[in-house]
PDB file of C-alpha atoms in Angstrom:
ATOM      1  CA  MET T   1     -25.750  53.430  99.443  1.00  0.00           C
ATOM      2  CA  SER T   2     -28.904  55.379  98.914  1.00  0.00           C
ATOM      3  CA  ALA T   3     -31.842  53.875  97.110  1.00  0.00           C
ATOM      4  CA  SER T   4     -33.605  55.494  94.222  1.00  0.00           C
ATOM      5  CA  PRO T   5     -37.104  56.729  95.150  1.00  0.00           C
ATOM      6  CA  SER T   6     -38.802  54.636  92.468  1.00  0.00           C
ATOM      7  CA  VAL T   7     -37.399  51.436  93.961  1.00  0.00           C
ATOM      8  CA  GLU T   8     -38.249  52.427  97.533  1.00  0.00           C
ATOM      9  CA  SER T   9     -41.858  53.367  96.785  1.00  0.00           C
ATOM     10  CA  ALA T  10     -42.803  50.249  94.814  1.00  0.00           C
ATOM     11  CA  GLU T  11     -44.186  47.051  96.315  1.00  0.00           C
ATOM     12  CA  PRO T  12     -41.521  45.003  98.118  1.00  0.00           C
ATOM     13  CA  LEU T  13     -40.101  41.953  96.396  1.00  0.00           C
ATOM     14  CA  ALA T  14     -39.294  38.521  97.808  1.00  0.00           C
ATOM     15  CA  ILE T  15     -35.607  38.214  96.944  1.00  0.00           C
ATOM     16  CA  PHE T  16     -33.321  35.195  97.259  1.00  0.00           C
ATOM     17  CA  VAL T  17     -29.572  35.914  97.227  1.00  0.00           C
ATOM     18  CA  VAL T  18     -26.951  33.228  96.654  1.00  0.00           C
ATOM     19  CA  GLU T  19     -23.474  34.513  97.535  1.00  0.00           C
ATOM     20  CA  ASN T  20     -20.633  32.673  99.269  1.00  0.00           C
ATOM     21  CA  HIS T  21     -18.605  35.761 100.239  1.00  0.00           C
ATOM     22  CA  VAL T  22     -19.747  36.631 103.776  1.00  0.00           C
ATOM     23  CA  ASP T  23     -19.257  40.407 103.588  1.00  0.00           C
ATOM     24  CA  THR T  24     -20.779  40.739 100.126  1.00  0.00           C
ATOM     25  CA  LEU T  25     -23.828  38.782 101.258  1.00  0.00           C
ATOM     26  CA  LYS T  26     -24.125  40.811 104.462  1.00  0.00           C
ATOM     27  CA  TYR T  27     -24.060  44.203 102.760  1.00  0.00           C
ATOM     28  CA  LEU T  28     -26.202  43.184  99.807  1.00  0.00           C
ATOM     29  CA  ARG T  29     -28.794  41.793 102.190  1.00  0.00           C
ATOM     30  CA  MET T  30     -28.702  44.962 104.342  1.00  0.00           C
ATOM     31  CA  TYR T  31     -29.146  47.131 101.257  1.00  0.00           C
ATOM     32  CA  LEU T  32     -32.076  45.114  99.904  1.00  0.00           C
ATOM     33  CA  GLU T  33     -33.791  45.020 103.304  1.00  0.00           C
ATOM     34  CA  ALA T  34     -33.307  48.794 103.665  1.00  0.00           C
ATOM     35  CA  LEU T  35     -35.287  49.115 100.428  1.00  0.00           C
ATOM     36  CA  GLY T  36     -38.107  47.186 102.108  1.00  0.00           C
ATOM     37  CA  HIS T  37     -37.656  43.850 100.355  1.00  0.00           C
ATOM     38  CA  SER T  38     -37.836  40.497 102.133  1.00  0.00           C
ATOM     39  CA  VAL T  39     -34.558  38.653 101.666  1.00  0.00           C
ATOM     40  CA  ARG T  40     -33.574  35.026 102.085  1.00  0.00           C
ATOM     41  CA  SER T  41     -30.107  33.783 101.325  1.00  0.00           C
ATOM     42  CA  ALA T  42     -27.774  30.851 100.871  1.00  0.00           C
ATOM     43  CA  ARG T  43     -24.007  30.557 100.607  1.00  0.00           C
ATOM     44  CA  THR T  44     -23.836  27.342  98.568  1.00  0.00           C
ATOM     45  CA  MET T  45     -25.600  25.919  95.549  1.00  0.00           C
ATOM     46  CA  GLU T  46     -26.884  22.925  97.535  1.00  0.00           C
ATOM     47  CA  ASP T  47     -28.354  25.095 100.301  1.00  0.00           C
ATOM     48  CA  ALA T  48     -29.968  27.355  97.698  1.00  0.00           C
ATOM     49  CA  LEU T  49     -31.534  24.384  95.887  1.00  0.00           C
ATOM     50  CA  GLN T  50     -32.930  22.989  99.146  1.00  0.00           C
ATOM     51  CA  GLN T  51     -34.390  26.335 100.227  1.00  0.00           C
ATOM     52  CA  LEU T  52     -35.826  27.170  96.813  1.00  0.00           C
ATOM     53  CA  ALA T  53     -37.565  23.775  96.703  1.00  0.00           C
ATOM     54  CA  ALA T  54     -38.950  23.985 100.249  1.00  0.00           C
ATOM     55  CA  ASP T  55     -39.879  27.638 100.774  1.00  0.00           C
ATOM     56  CA  PRO T  56     -42.457  29.874  99.148  1.00  0.00           C
ATOM     57  CA  PRO T  57     -41.620  31.182  95.686  1.00  0.00           C
ATOM     58  CA  VAL T  58     -39.480  34.243  95.162  1.00  0.00           C
ATOM     59  CA  ASP T  59     -39.876  37.223  92.861  1.00  0.00           C
ATOM     60  CA  VAL T  60     -36.152  37.750  92.264  1.00  0.00           C
ATOM     61  CA  LEU T  61     -33.113  35.471  92.392  1.00  0.00           C
ATOM     62  CA  ILE T  62     -29.710  37.133  92.597  1.00  0.00           C
ATOM     63  CA  SER T  63     -26.936  34.565  92.325  1.00  0.00           C
ATOM     64  CA  ASP T  64     -23.191  34.714  92.200  1.00  0.00           C
ATOM     65  CA  ILE T  65     -21.781  32.579  89.400  1.00  0.00           C
ATOM     66  CA  GLY T  66     -18.818  31.278  91.427  1.00  0.00           C
ATOM     67  CA  LEU T  67     -20.016  29.103  94.311  1.00  0.00           C
ATOM     68  CA  PRO T  68     -17.999  26.674  96.438  1.00  0.00           C
ATOM     69  CA  ASP T  69     -19.993  23.616  95.343  1.00  0.00           C
ATOM     70  CA  GLY T  70     -20.966  24.530  91.790  1.00  0.00           C
ATOM     71  CA  ASP T  71     -21.928  27.649  89.913  1.00  0.00           C
ATOM     72  CA  GLY T  72     -24.902  29.895  89.342  1.00  0.00           C
ATOM     73  CA  TRP T  73     -25.441  28.438  85.888  1.00  0.00           C
ATOM     74  CA  GLU T  74     -25.861  24.922  87.316  1.00  0.00           C
ATOM     75  CA  LEU T  75     -28.076  26.340  90.056  1.00  0.00           C
ATOM     76  CA  MET T  76     -30.405  27.776  87.401  1.00  0.00           C
ATOM     77  CA  ARG T  77     -30.489  24.450  85.524  1.00  0.00           C
ATOM     78  CA  GLN T  78     -31.317  22.447  88.655  1.00  0.00           C
ATOM     79  CA  ALA T  79     -33.685  24.876  90.402  1.00  0.00           C
ATOM     80  CA  HIS T  80     -36.471  24.652  87.791  1.00  0.00           C
ATOM     81  CA  LEU T  81     -37.756  28.105  88.740  1.00  0.00           C
ATOM     82  CA  PRO T  82     -41.019  29.418  87.334  1.00  0.00           C
ATOM     83  CA  ALA T  83     -40.597  31.761  84.366  1.00  0.00           C
ATOM     84  CA  SER T  84     -41.954  34.581  86.539  1.00  0.00           C
ATOM     85  CA  VAL T  85     -38.779  34.597  88.695  1.00  0.00           C
ATOM     86  CA  TYR T  86     -36.582  37.508  87.653  1.00  0.00           C
ATOM     87  CA  ALA T  87     -33.045  36.057  87.809  1.00  0.00           C
ATOM     88  CA  ILE T  88     -29.896  38.180  87.976  1.00  0.00           C
ATOM     89  CA  ALA T  89     -26.375  36.721  87.777  1.00  0.00           C
ATOM     90  CA  MET T  90     -23.433  38.358  89.576  1.00  0.00           C
ATOM     91  CA  SER T  91     -19.831  37.689  88.703  1.00  0.00           C
ATOM     92  CA  GLY T  92     -16.364  39.133  88.632  1.00  0.00           C
ATOM     93  CA  PHE T  93     -16.192  37.766  85.101  1.00  0.00           C
ATOM     94  CA  GLY T  94     -18.234  39.411  82.393  1.00  0.00           C
ATOM     95  CA  MET T  95     -16.756  38.520  79.050  1.00  0.00           C
ATOM     96  CA  GLY T  96     -19.175  37.858  76.198  1.00  0.00           C
ATOM     97  CA  PRO T  97     -19.246  34.065  76.685  1.00  0.00           C
ATOM     98  CA  ASP T  98     -20.070  34.475  80.404  1.00  0.00           C
ATOM     99  CA  GLN T  99     -22.952  36.823  79.651  1.00  0.00           C
ATOM    100  CA  SER T 100     -24.223  34.570  76.867  1.00  0.00           C
ATOM    101  CA  ARG T 101     -24.096  31.545  79.148  1.00  0.00           C
ATOM    102  CA  SER T 102     -26.034  33.452  81.822  1.00  0.00           C
ATOM    103  CA  LYS T 103     -28.760  34.358  79.325  1.00  0.00           C
ATOM    104  CA  ALA T 104     -28.879  30.778  77.996  1.00  0.00           C
ATOM    105  CA  VAL T 105     -29.741  29.327  81.427  1.00  0.00           C
ATOM    106  CA  GLY T 106     -32.391  31.945  82.195  1.00  0.00           C
ATOM    107  CA  PHE T 107     -30.687  34.863  83.906  1.00  0.00           C
ATOM    108  CA  ARG T 108     -32.200  38.141  82.741  1.00  0.00           C
ATOM    109  CA  HIS T 109     -29.050  40.148  83.445  1.00  0.00           C
ATOM    110  CA  HIS T 110     -25.392  39.545  84.266  1.00  0.00           C
ATOM    111  CA  LEU T 111     -24.077  42.102  86.785  1.00  0.00           C
ATOM    112  CA  LEU T 112     -20.331  42.554  86.696  1.00  0.00           C
ATOM    113  CA  LYS T 113     -18.799  42.964  90.173  1.00  0.00           C
ATOM    114  CA  PRO T 114     -18.311  45.508  91.509  1.00  0.00           C
ATOM    115  CA  PHE T 115     -21.619  46.997  90.417  1.00  0.00           C
ATOM    116  CA  THR T 116     -23.302  50.199  91.503  1.00  0.00           C
ATOM    117  CA  PRO T 117     -26.523  50.411  93.501  1.00  0.00           C
ATOM    118  CA  ASP T 118     -28.083  52.231  90.535  1.00  0.00           C
ATOM    119  CA  GLN T 119     -27.510  49.206  88.294  1.00  0.00           C
ATOM    120  CA  LEU T 120     -29.181  46.877  90.770  1.00  0.00           C
ATOM    121  CA  ASP T 121     -31.971  49.384  91.459  1.00  0.00           C
ATOM    122  CA  GLY T 122     -32.749  49.516  87.737  1.00  0.00           C
ATOM    123  CA  TYR T 123     -33.099  45.745  87.522  1.00  0.00           C
ATOM    124  CA  LEU T 124     -35.261  45.617  90.656  1.00  0.00           C
ATOM    125  CA  ALA T 125     -37.525  48.352  89.276  1.00  0.00           C
ATOM    126  CA  GLU T 126     -37.890  46.306  86.089  1.00  0.00           C
ATOM    127  CA  ALA T 127     -38.763  43.213  88.132  1.00  0.00           C
ATOM    128  CA  GLN T 128     -41.383  45.212  90.056  1.00  0.00           C
ATOM    129  CA  ARG T 129     -42.948  46.541  86.843  1.00  0.00           C
ATOM    130  CA  GLU T 130     -43.133  43.038  85.381  1.00  0.00           C
ATOM    131  CA  ARG T 131     -44.677  41.649  88.537  1.00  0.00           C
ATOM    132  CA  GLY T 132     -47.292  44.381  88.145  1.00  0.00           C
TER     133      GLY T 132
END
């Protein structure tokens, strides 16, 4: 995956990724770190909630919807993130109701797996512009 120049040249983001699939998490994390972002991660909803409550705030949350101990929608409801956090849902399911539910709980976008680096890069560039 090659990163778009606009994403590489902007200020790095603090990104938190919640993904239970080991390989998906590994490669997503590698990609984001190659762009210069700092990345923390969790593989379960409970671990994510604990880390998000204890650690410094994040700029971007990227969360899978399907988690072994809940879902990304419940994570968003329980995490009580500041409005400034740019939240992106990921899922293999992207029907209208899924996307609507993601928006209703505070996700800005709903990425349908598999997604392209360009899609993610566009969302990250938007998050960087909003962070200003």
